[in-house]
Short mmCIF file of C-alpha atoms in Angstrom, two decimals:
data_model
loop_
_atom_site.label_atom_id
_atom_site.label_comp_id
_atom_site.label_asym_id
_atom_site.label_seq_id
_atom_site.Cartn_x
_atom_site.Cartn_y
_atom_site.Cartn_z
CA MET A 592 -68.74 102.77 131.02
CA LYS A 593 -67.23 104.61 128.13
CA GLU A 594 -64.46 102.90 126.07
CA SER A 595 -61.32 104.98 125.21
CA GLN A 596 -58.73 104.08 122.71
CA HIS A 597 -55.06 104.37 124.09
CA ILE A 598 -52.57 104.32 121.16
CA LYS A 599 -48.95 104.01 121.54
CA LEU A 600 -46.34 104.23 118.71
CA ASN A 601 -42.87 102.97 118.60
CA PRO A 602 -41.30 104.71 115.71
CA GLY A 603 -38.63 101.90 115.40
CA GLN A 604 -38.66 99.29 112.64
CA LEU A 605 -38.95 95.75 112.60
CA PRO A 606 -35.99 93.68 111.30
CA PRO A 607 -35.91 93.74 107.40
CA ASP A 608 -37.33 90.29 106.82
CA TRP A 609 -39.89 90.59 109.56
CA SER A 610 -43.64 91.15 109.03
CA LEU A 611 -46.37 91.86 111.65
CA GLU A 612 -47.45 88.27 111.45
CA ARG A 613 -44.02 86.98 112.35
CA LEU A 614 -43.77 89.41 115.33
CA LEU A 615 -47.18 88.20 116.68
CA ALA A 616 -46.34 84.49 116.06
CA LYS A 617 -43.63 82.59 118.13
CA HIS A 618 -40.33 83.98 117.02
CA PRO A 619 -36.74 84.19 118.41
CA SER A 620 -35.77 87.65 119.85
CA GLN A 621 -33.80 89.86 117.64
CA PRO A 622 -32.98 92.90 119.75
CA ALA A 623 -32.04 95.95 117.70
CA ASN A 624 -29.12 96.50 120.03
CA PRO A 625 -28.11 93.34 121.81
CA ASP A 626 -25.72 95.16 123.98
CA ILE A 627 -28.30 97.48 125.52
CA ALA A 628 -30.67 94.43 125.82
CA ASN A 629 -28.04 92.53 127.77
CA ALA A 630 -27.18 95.38 130.03
CA PHE A 631 -30.89 95.81 130.91
CA PHE A 632 -31.11 92.04 131.45
CA ARG A 633 -27.95 91.99 133.75
CA ALA A 634 -29.22 94.96 135.74
CA GLY A 635 -32.41 93.14 136.41
CA LYS A 636 -34.69 95.61 134.48
CA ILE A 637 -36.01 92.91 132.16
CA GLU A 638 -36.34 89.13 133.09
CA ALA A 639 -35.92 87.93 129.38
CA TRP A 640 -36.21 89.52 126.01
CA GLY A 641 -38.50 88.22 123.32
CA ARG A 642 -41.47 87.83 125.37
CA GLY A 643 -42.87 91.60 125.52
CA ILE A 644 -45.63 91.06 122.90
CA ASP A 645 -46.99 87.92 124.73
CA LEU A 646 -46.83 89.80 127.97
CA ILE A 647 -48.66 92.78 126.64
CA ARG A 648 -51.45 90.58 125.16
CA ASN A 649 -51.61 88.19 128.21
CA THR A 650 -51.72 90.92 130.79
CA CYS A 651 -54.55 92.77 128.98
CA ILE A 652 -56.55 89.62 128.86
CA GLU A 653 -55.76 88.53 132.57
CA GLN A 654 -56.98 92.10 133.59
CA GLY A 655 -60.33 91.45 131.74
CA TYR A 656 -59.61 93.40 128.79
CA THR A 657 -59.57 92.74 124.98
CA ALA A 658 -56.01 92.08 123.52
CA PRO A 659 -54.62 95.14 121.97
CA HIS A 660 -54.53 95.62 118.25
CA PHE A 661 -51.12 95.84 116.47
CA SER A 662 -50.48 97.41 113.27
CA TYR A 663 -47.24 98.12 111.29
CA ASP A 664 -46.40 100.70 108.67
CA SER A 665 -43.55 103.09 107.41
CA HIS A 666 -43.88 104.93 110.56
CA GLY A 667 -43.38 102.28 113.04
CA LEU A 668 -45.36 99.76 115.21
CA TRP A 669 -48.66 100.95 116.53
CA ILE A 670 -50.35 99.34 119.43
CA GLU A 671 -54.09 100.24 120.28
CA PHE A 672 -55.40 99.58 123.62
CA ALA A 673 -59.10 99.74 124.56
CA PHE A 674 -59.60 100.39 128.23
CA PRO A 675 -62.94 101.82 130.03
CA MET A 676 -62.62 105.51 130.70
CA LEU A 677 -62.91 106.25 134.18
CA PRO A 678 -65.08 109.30 135.09
CA SER A 679 -62.21 111.44 135.86
CA GLU A 680 -61.07 111.04 132.32
CA TYR A 681 -64.21 112.54 130.72
CA GLU A 682 -65.72 114.84 133.44
CA MET A 683 -64.66 118.14 134.31
CA PRO A 684 -63.52 118.45 137.84
CA GLY A 685 -66.66 119.27 139.99
CA ALA A 686 -69.00 118.35 137.33
CA ASN A 687 -71.04 115.99 139.47
CA LYS A 688 -72.95 118.69 141.35
CA SER A 689 -75.80 116.38 142.60
CA GLY A 690 -73.76 115.00 145.54
CA GLU A 691 -73.97 111.59 144.30
CA LYS A 692 -70.98 109.35 144.77
CA THR A 693 -69.55 107.79 141.75
CA PRO A 694 -69.76 104.02 141.61
CA VAL A 695 -65.96 103.75 140.89
CA LYS A 696 -64.04 102.01 143.59
CA THR A 697 -60.76 103.63 144.71
CA PRO A 698 -58.03 101.22 143.54
CA VAL A 699 -55.75 99.56 146.11
CA LYS A 700 -52.47 101.41 146.39
CA THR A 701 -49.25 99.77 145.11
CA PRO A 702 -47.53 99.55 148.64
CA VAL A 703 -50.64 97.50 149.91
CA LYS A 704 -50.89 95.28 146.98
CA ILE A 705 -46.93 94.48 147.33
CA LEU A 706 -47.55 93.75 151.10
CA GLN A 707 -50.40 91.47 150.32
CA VAL A 708 -48.55 89.49 147.63
CA LEU A 709 -45.43 89.20 149.65
CA ALA A 710 -47.13 88.01 152.77
CA ASP A 711 -48.50 85.12 150.82
CA ASN A 712 -45.52 84.54 148.54
CA PRO A 713 -42.20 85.84 150.42
CA GLU A 714 -39.95 84.13 147.84
CA MET A 715 -41.15 86.19 144.93
CA THR A 716 -38.92 88.58 143.24
CA LEU A 717 -39.98 92.07 142.78
CA SER A 718 -40.35 91.50 139.03
CA GLU A 719 -42.68 88.61 139.83
CA VAL A 720 -44.42 90.90 142.26
CA ALA A 721 -44.83 93.62 139.57
CA VAL A 722 -46.49 91.10 136.93
CA ALA A 723 -48.82 89.75 139.64
CA ILE A 724 -50.10 93.30 140.78
CA GLY A 725 -50.04 94.62 137.03
CA LYS A 726 -47.36 97.48 137.70
CA SER A 727 -44.03 98.25 136.38
CA VAL A 728 -40.89 97.04 137.84
CA SER A 729 -39.79 100.33 138.57
CA ALA A 730 -42.97 101.35 140.24
CA VAL A 731 -42.72 98.09 142.39
CA GLU A 732 -38.90 98.65 143.28
CA ARG A 733 -39.70 102.29 144.44
CA ALA A 734 -42.67 101.30 146.64
CA SER A 735 -40.75 98.40 148.28
CA ALA A 736 -37.78 100.68 148.93
CA ASN A 737 -40.10 103.08 150.47
CA LEU A 738 -41.89 100.10 152.54
CA VAL A 739 -38.26 98.85 153.70
CA LYS A 740 -37.44 102.56 154.96
CA ALA A 741 -40.78 102.79 156.80
CA GLY A 742 -40.03 99.45 158.47
CA ARG A 743 -42.85 97.53 157.02
CA LEU A 744 -40.87 95.24 154.82
CA LYS A 745 -37.43 93.54 155.03
CA PHE A 746 -35.50 91.28 152.94
CA VAL A 747 -33.96 88.38 154.65
CA GLY A 748 -30.98 86.32 153.46
CA PRO A 749 -28.96 86.41 150.43
CA GLN A 750 -29.94 88.07 147.27
CA LYS A 751 -30.42 84.87 145.61
CA GLY A 752 -32.42 82.55 147.60
CA GLY A 753 -33.67 85.08 150.22
CA HIS A 754 -37.03 86.00 151.08
CA TRP A 755 -39.25 89.02 152.04
CA LYS A 756 -40.66 89.43 155.60
CA VAL A 757 -43.67 91.56 155.89
CA LEU A 758 -43.43 93.65 159.19
CA THR A 759 -46.38 94.88 161.11
#
């Protein structure tokens, strides 16, 4: 399968006394705007700050990919991800005229993954579910809200200390 480079750029700058080596090593967090970071933390949109680089690297490795390459220059922080390209990314629609099926499996949809994870671990938070299935917290929140509306999922008990119940 072909490899493709996915490059993301953060045009922000590191703190003045920081280098790329310091960013990639163990370091205390130094958010550019601590008030915004605190607001996101209190809103439950981030579980902690200062772990993002490790989470990015570890998630890539856990999913069977190489760790991304980080570089930093006057334009900002660059992160290069090398992921396999799926046929839909490099073939024109309808290009497979032979009638052969492509050997790519259809991925399990997010709601199904959420139900599977919560059936086995009903005490997990949605942030933990997001990490477990490799989706963003917002995607898991949207999908779980739809599952609750559809009567397939229910949260039982208080917000802290409660658990999820998967309904059939």
